[in-house]
PDB file of C-alpha atoms in Angstrom:
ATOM      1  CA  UNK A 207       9.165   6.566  15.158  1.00 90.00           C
ATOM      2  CA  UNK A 208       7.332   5.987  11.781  1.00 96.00           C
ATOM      3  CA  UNK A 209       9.065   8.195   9.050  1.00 97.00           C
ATOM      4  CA  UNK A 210       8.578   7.881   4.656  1.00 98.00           C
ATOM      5  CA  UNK A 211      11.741   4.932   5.335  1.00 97.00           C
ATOM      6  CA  UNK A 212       9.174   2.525   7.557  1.00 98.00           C
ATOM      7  CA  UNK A 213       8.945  -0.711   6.187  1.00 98.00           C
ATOM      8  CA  UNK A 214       5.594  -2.184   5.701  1.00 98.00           C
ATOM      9  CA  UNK A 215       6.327  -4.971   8.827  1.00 98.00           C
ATOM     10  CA  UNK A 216       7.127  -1.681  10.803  1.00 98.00           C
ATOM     11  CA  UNK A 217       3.762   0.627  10.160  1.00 98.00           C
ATOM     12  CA  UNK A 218       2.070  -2.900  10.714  1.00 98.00           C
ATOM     13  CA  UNK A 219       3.586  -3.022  14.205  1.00 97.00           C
ATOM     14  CA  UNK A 220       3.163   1.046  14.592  1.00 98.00           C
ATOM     15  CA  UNK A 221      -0.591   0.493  14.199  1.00 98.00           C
ATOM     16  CA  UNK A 222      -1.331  -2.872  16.322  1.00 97.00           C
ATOM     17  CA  UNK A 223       0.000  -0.004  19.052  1.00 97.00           C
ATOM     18  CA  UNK A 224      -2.597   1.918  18.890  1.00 97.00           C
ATOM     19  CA  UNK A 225      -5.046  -1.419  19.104  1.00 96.00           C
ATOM     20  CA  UNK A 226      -8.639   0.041  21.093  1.00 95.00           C
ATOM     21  CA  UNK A 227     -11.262  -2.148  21.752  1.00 93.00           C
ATOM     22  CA  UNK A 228     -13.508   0.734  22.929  1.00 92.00           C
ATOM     23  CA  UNK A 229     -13.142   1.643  19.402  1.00 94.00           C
ATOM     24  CA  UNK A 230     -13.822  -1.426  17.849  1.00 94.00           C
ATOM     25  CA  UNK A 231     -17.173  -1.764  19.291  1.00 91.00           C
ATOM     26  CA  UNK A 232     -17.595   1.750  18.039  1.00 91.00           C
ATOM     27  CA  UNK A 233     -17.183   1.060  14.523  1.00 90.00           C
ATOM     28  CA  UNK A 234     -19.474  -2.091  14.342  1.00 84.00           C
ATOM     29  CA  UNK A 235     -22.271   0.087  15.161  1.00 86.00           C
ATOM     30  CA  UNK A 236     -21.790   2.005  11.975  1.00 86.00           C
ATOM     31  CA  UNK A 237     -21.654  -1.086   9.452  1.00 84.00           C
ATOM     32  CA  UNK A 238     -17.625  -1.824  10.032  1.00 88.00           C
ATOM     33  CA  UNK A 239     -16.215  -5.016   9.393  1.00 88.00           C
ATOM     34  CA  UNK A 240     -13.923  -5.524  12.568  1.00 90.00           C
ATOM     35  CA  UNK A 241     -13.089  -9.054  12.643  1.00 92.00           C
ATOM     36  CA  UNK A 242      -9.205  -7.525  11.840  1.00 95.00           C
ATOM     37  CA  UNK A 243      -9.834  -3.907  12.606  1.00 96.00           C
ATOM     38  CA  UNK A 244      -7.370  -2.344  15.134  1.00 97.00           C
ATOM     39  CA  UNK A 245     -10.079   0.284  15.991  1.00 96.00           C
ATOM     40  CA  UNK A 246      -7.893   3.275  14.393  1.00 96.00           C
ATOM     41  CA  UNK A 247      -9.956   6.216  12.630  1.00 95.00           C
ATOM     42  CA  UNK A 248      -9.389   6.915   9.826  1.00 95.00           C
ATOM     43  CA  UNK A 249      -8.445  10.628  10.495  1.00 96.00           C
ATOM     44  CA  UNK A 250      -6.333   9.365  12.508  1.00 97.00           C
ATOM     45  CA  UNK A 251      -4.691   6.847   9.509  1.00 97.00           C
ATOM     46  CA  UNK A 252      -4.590   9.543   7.459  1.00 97.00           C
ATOM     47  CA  UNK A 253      -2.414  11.552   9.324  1.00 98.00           C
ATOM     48  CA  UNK A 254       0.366   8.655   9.828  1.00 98.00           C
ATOM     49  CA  UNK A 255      -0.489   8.608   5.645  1.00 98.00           C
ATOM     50  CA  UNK A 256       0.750  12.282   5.367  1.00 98.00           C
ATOM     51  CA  UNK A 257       4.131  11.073   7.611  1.00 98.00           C
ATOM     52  CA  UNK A 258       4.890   8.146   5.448  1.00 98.00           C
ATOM     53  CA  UNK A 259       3.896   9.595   2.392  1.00 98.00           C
ATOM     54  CA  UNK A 260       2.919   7.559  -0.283  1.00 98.00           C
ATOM     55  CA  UNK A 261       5.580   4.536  -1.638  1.00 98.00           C
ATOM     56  CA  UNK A 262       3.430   1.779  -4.115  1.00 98.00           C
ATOM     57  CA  UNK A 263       5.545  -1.265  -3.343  1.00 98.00           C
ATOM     58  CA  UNK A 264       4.982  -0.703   0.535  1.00 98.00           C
ATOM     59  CA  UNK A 265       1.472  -0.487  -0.415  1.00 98.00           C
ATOM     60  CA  UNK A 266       1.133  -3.908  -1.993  1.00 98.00           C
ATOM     61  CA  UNK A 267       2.789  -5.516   1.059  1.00 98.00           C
ATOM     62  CA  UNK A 268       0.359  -3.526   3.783  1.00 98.00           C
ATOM     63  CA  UNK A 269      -2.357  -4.197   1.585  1.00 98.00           C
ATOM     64  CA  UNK A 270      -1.435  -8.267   2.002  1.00 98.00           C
ATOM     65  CA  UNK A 271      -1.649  -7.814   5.996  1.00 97.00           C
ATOM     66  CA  UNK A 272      -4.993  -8.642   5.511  1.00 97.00           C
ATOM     67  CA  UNK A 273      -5.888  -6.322   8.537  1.00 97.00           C
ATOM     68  CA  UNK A 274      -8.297  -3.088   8.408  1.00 97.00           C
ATOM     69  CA  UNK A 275      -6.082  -0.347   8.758  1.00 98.00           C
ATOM     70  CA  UNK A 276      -3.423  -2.089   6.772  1.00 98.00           C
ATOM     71  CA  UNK A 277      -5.090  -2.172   4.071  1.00 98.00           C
ATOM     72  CA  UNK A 278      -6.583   1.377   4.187  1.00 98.00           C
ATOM     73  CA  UNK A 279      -3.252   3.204   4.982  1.00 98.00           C
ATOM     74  CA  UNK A 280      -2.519   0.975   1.660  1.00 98.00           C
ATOM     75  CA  UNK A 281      -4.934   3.231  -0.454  1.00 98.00           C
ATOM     76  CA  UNK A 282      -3.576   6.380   1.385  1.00 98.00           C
ATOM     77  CA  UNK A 283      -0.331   5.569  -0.094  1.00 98.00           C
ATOM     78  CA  UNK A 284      -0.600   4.021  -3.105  1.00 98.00           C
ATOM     79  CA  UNK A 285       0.541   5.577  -5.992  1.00 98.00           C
ATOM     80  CA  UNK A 286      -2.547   6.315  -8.461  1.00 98.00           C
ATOM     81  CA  UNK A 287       0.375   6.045 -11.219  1.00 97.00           C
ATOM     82  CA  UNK A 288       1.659   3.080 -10.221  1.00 98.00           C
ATOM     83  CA  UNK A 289      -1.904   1.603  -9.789  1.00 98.00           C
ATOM     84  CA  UNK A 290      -2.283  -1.920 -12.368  1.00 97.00           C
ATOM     85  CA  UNK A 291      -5.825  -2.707 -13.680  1.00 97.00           C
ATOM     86  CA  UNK A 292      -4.307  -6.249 -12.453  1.00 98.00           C
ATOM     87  CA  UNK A 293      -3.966  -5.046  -8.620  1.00 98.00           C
ATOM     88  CA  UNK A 294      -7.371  -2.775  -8.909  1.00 98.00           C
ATOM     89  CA  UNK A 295      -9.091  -5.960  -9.585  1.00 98.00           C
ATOM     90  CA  UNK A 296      -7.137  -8.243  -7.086  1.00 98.00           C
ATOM     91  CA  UNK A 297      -8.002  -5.945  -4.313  1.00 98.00           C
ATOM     92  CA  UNK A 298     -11.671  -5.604  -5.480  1.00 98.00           C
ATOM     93  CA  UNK A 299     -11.680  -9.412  -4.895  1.00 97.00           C
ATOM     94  CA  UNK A 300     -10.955  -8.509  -1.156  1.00 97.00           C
ATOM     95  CA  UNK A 301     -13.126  -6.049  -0.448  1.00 97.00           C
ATOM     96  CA  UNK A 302     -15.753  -6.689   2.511  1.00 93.00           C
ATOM     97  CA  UNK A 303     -16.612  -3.053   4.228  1.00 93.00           C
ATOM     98  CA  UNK A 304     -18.448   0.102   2.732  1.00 95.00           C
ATOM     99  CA  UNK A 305     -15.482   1.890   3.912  1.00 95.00           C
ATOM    100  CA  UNK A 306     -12.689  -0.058   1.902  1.00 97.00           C
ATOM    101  CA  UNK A 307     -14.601   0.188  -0.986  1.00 98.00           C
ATOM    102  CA  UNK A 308     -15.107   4.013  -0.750  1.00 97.00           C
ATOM    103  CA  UNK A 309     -11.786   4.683  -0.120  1.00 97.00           C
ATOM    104  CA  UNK A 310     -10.391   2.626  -2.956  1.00 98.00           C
ATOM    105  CA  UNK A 311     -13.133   3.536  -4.925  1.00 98.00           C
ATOM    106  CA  UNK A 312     -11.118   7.379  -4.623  1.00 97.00           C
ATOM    107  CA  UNK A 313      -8.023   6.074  -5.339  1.00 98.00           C
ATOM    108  CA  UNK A 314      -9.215   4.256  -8.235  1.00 98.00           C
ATOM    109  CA  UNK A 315     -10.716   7.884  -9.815  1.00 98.00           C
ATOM    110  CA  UNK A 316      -7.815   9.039  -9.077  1.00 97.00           C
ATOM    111  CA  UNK A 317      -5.451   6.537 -11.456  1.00 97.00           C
ATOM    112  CA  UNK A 318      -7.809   7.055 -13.817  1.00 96.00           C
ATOM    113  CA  UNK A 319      -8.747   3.501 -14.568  1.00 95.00           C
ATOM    114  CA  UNK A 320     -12.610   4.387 -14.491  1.00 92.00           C
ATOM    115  CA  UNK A 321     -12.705   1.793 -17.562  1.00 95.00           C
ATOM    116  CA  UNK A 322     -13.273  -0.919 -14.540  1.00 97.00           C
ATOM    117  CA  UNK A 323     -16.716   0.513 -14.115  1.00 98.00           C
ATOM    118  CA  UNK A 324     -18.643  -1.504 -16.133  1.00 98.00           C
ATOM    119  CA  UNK A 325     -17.266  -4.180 -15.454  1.00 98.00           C
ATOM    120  CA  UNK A 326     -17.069  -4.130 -11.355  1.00 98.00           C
ATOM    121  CA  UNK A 327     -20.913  -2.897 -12.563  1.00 98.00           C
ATOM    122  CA  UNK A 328     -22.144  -6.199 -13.762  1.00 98.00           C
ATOM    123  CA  UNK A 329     -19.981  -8.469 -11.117  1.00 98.00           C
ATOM    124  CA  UNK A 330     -22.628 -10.014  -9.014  1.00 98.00           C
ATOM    125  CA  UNK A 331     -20.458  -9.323  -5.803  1.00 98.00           C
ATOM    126  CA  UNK A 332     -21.989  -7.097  -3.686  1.00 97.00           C
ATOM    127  CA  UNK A 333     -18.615  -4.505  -2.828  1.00 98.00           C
ATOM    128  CA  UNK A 334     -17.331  -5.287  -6.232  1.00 98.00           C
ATOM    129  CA  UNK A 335     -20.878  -3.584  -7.543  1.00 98.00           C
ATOM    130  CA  UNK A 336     -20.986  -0.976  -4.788  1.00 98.00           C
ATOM    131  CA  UNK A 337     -16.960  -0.091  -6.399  1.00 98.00           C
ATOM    132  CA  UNK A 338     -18.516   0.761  -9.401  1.00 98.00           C
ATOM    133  CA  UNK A 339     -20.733   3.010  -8.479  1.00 98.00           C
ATOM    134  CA  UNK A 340     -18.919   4.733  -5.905  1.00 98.00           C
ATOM    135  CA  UNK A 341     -16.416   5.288  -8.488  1.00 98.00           C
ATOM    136  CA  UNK A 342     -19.145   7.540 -10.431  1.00 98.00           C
ATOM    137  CA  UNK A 343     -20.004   9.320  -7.673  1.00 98.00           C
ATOM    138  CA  UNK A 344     -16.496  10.554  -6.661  1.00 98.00           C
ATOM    139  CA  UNK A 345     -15.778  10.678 -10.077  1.00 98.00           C
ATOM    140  CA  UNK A 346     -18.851  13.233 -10.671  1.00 97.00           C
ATOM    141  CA  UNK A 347     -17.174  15.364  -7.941  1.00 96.00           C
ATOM    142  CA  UNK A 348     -13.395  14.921  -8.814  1.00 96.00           C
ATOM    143  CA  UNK A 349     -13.210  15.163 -12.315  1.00 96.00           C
ATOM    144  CA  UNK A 350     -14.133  18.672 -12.734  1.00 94.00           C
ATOM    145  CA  UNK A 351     -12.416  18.679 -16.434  1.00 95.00           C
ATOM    146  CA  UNK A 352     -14.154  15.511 -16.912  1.00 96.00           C
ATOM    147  CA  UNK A 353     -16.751  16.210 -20.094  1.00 97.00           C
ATOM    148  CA  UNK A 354     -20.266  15.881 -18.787  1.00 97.00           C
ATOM    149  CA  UNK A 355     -20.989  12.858 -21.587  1.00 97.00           C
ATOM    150  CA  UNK A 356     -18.581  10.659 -19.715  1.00 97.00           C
ATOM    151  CA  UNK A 357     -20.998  11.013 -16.786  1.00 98.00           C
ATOM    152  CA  UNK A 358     -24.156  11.049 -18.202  1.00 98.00           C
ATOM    153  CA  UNK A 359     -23.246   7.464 -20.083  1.00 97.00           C
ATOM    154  CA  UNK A 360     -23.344   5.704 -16.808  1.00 98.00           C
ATOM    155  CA  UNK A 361     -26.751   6.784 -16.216  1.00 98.00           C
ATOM    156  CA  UNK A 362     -27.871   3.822 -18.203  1.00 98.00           C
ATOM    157  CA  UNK A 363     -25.283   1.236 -15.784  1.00 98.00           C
ATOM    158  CA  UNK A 364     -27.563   3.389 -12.861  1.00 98.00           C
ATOM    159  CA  UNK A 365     -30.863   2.594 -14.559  1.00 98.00           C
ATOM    160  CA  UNK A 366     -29.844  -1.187 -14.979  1.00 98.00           C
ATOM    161  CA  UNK A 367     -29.047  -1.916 -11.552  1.00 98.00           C
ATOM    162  CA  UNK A 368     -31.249   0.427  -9.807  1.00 98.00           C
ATOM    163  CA  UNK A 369     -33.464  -2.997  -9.157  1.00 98.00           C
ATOM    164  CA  UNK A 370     -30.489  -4.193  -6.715  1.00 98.00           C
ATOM    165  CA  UNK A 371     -31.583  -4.710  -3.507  1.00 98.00           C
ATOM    166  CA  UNK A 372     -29.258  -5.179  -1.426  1.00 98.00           C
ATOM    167  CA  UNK A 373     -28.497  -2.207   0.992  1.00 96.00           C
ATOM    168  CA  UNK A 374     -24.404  -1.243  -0.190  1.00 97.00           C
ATOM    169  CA  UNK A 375     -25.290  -1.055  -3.487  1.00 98.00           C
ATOM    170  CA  UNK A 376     -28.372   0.161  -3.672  1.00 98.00           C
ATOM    171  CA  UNK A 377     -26.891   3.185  -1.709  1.00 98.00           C
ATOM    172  CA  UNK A 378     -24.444   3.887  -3.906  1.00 98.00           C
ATOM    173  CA  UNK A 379     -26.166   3.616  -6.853  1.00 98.00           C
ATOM    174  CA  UNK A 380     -28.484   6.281  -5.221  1.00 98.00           C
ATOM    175  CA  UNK A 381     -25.231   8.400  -4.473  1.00 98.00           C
ATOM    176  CA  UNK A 382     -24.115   8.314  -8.266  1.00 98.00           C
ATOM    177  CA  UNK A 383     -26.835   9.536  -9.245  1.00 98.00           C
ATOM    178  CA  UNK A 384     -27.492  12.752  -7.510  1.00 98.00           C
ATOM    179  CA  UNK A 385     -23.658  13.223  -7.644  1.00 98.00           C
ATOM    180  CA  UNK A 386     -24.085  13.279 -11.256  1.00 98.00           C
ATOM    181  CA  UNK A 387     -27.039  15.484 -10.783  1.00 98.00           C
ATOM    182  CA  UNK A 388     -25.621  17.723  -8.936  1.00 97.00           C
ATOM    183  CA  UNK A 389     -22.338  18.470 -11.280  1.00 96.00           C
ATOM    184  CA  UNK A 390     -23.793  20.787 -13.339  1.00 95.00           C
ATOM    185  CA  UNK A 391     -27.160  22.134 -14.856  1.00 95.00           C
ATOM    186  CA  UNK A 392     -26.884  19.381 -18.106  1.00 95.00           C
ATOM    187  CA  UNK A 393     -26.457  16.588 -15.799  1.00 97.00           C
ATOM    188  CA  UNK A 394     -28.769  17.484 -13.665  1.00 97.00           C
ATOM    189  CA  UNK A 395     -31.424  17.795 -15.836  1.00 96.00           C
ATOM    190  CA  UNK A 396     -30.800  14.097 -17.322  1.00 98.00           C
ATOM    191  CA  UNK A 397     -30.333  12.671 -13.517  1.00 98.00           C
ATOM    192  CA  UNK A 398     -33.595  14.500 -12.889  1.00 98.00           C
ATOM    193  CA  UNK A 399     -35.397  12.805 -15.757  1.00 98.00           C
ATOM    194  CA  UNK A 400     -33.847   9.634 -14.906  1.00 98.00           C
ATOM    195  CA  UNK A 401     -34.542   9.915 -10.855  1.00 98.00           C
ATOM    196  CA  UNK A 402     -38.134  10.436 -12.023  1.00 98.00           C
ATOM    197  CA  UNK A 403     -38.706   7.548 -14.565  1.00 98.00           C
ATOM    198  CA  UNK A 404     -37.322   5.005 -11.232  1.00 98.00           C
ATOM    199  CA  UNK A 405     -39.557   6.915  -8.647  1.00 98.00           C
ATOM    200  CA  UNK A 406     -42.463   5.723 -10.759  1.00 98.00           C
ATOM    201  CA  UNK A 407     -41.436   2.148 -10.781  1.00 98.00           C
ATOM    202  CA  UNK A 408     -42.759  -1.092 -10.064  1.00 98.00           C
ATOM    203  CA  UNK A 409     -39.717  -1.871  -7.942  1.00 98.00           C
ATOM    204  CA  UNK A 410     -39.567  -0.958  -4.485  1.00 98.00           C
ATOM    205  CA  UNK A 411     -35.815  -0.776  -4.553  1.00 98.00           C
ATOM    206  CA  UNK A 412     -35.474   1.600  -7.832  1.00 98.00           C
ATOM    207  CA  UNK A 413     -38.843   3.779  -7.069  1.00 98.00           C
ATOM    208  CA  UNK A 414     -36.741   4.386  -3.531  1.00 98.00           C
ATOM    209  CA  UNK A 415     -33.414   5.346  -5.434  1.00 98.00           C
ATOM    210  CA  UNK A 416     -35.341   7.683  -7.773  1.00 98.00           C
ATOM    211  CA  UNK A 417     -37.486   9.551  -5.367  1.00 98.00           C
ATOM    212  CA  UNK A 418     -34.691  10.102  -2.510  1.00 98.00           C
ATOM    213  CA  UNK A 419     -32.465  11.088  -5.743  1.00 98.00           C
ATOM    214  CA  UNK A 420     -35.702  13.406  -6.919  1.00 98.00           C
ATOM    215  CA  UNK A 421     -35.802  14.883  -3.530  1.00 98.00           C
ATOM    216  CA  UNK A 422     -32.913  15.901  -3.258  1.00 98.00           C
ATOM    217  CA  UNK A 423     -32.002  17.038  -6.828  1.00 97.00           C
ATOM    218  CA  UNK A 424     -35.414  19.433  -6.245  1.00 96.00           C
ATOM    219  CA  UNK A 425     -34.154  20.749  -3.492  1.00 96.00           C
ATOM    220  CA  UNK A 426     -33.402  24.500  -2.758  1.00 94.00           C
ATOM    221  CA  UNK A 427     -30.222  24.228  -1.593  1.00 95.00           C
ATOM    222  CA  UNK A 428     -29.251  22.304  -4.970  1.00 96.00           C
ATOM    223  CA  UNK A 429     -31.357  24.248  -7.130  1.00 95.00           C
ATOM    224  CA  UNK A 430     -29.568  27.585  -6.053  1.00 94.00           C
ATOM    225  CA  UNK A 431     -26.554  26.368  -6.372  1.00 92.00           C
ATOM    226  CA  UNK A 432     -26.817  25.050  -9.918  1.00 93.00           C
ATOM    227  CA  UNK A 433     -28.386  28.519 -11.031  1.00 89.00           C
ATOM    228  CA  UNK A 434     -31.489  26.883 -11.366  1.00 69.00           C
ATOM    229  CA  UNK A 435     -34.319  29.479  -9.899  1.00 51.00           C
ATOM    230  CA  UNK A 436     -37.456  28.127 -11.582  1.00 47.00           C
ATOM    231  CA  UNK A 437     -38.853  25.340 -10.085  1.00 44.00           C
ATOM    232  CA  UNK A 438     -38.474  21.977 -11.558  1.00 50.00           C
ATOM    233  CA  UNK A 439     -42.006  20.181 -12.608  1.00 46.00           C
TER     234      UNK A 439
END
């Protein structure tokens, strides 16, 4: 039985238990790195999290297993207090899947070290950038205290790479920006002005991040829910 006293060697063993192939193909289909996945969901990972509970040191050492669901029941149970600018960039250096980056990308809000934004921003690695901007767009939700300038300052980081390509960060850098839009009625109307100005770009990638962003920061449903009754030109 796994209990809060399981060793790191012991969850590792836990989990390789619970090994499914039929799984593993599963997950490939939606963009998964498997090469060491185990084929565990992560619903279910989270609820061996919750019996564990959350020890930093453990963390550190399931993190260094190197295998999928190792290293995300490592975020479920790091401590965001405990979390070193050192060891948020070391595991940045690791990260190869959408789905460890969001996930770290929430713990990461959640220690508070959002001053890595920038720079995981301008790193030319492709889940290092995606970090940075899935950090902004949990952070936009999170942070409800948060004042709306520290938000509407990465709107320029949004604007510089809203030319990237390539699919993981272009997504996210989409997903920052209608989070932001979408906090309040003073962000949204700068995310508006901004999703506007890169839906009439030259660049394919941008004018597609500004006028999915546009769409959907126009919408109804968002517009109601901001207060916002008149239509936006």
């Amino acid at each position: 039985m796994i209990s809060p006293s399981s060793s790191a060697a012991e969850l590792i063993a836990h989990l390789k238990t619970l090994r499914s192939e039929e799984s593993i193909s599963g997950m490939a289909r939606f963009g998964i790195v498997t090469e060491t996945a185990l084929g565990i969901s992560n619903p279910d990972l989270q609820k061996i999290a919750r019996i564990v509970k959350r020890n930093h040191g453990r963390a550190l050492e399931l993190w260094q297993s190197g295998i999928r669901e190792g290293r995300l029941l490592a975020l479920y149970t790091a401590q965001p207090n405990e979390l070193t600018l050192e060891t948020a960039r070391a595991w940045a250096c690791d990260f190869n899947s959408w789905e460890i980056v969001d996930c770290a990308a929430d713990l990461y809000v959640e220690a508070r070290i959002e001053t890595l934004i920038p720079e995981f921003a301008s790193d030319e690695r492709e889940f290092v950038r995606r970090t940075a901007f899935a950090m902004i767009a949990g952070a936009a939700v999170h942070l409800k205290k948060e004042p709306d300038e520290t938000f509407l300052a990465t709107l320029a980081l949004i604007a510089t790479h809203a030319e990237d390509p390539r699919n993981f960060v272009r997504k996210a850098v989409n997903w920052a920006l209608r989070n932001i839009g979408k906090r309040n009625l003073h962000c949204h109307t700068a995310a508006l002005e901004l999703a506007k100005t890169l839906s009439a770009s030259d660049d394919q990638t941008a004018r597609w991040i500004g006028k999915d962003a546009a769409r959907e920061l126009t919408s109804e449903k968002v517009l109601a829910r901001l207060g916002r009754k008149s239509a936006v030109g």
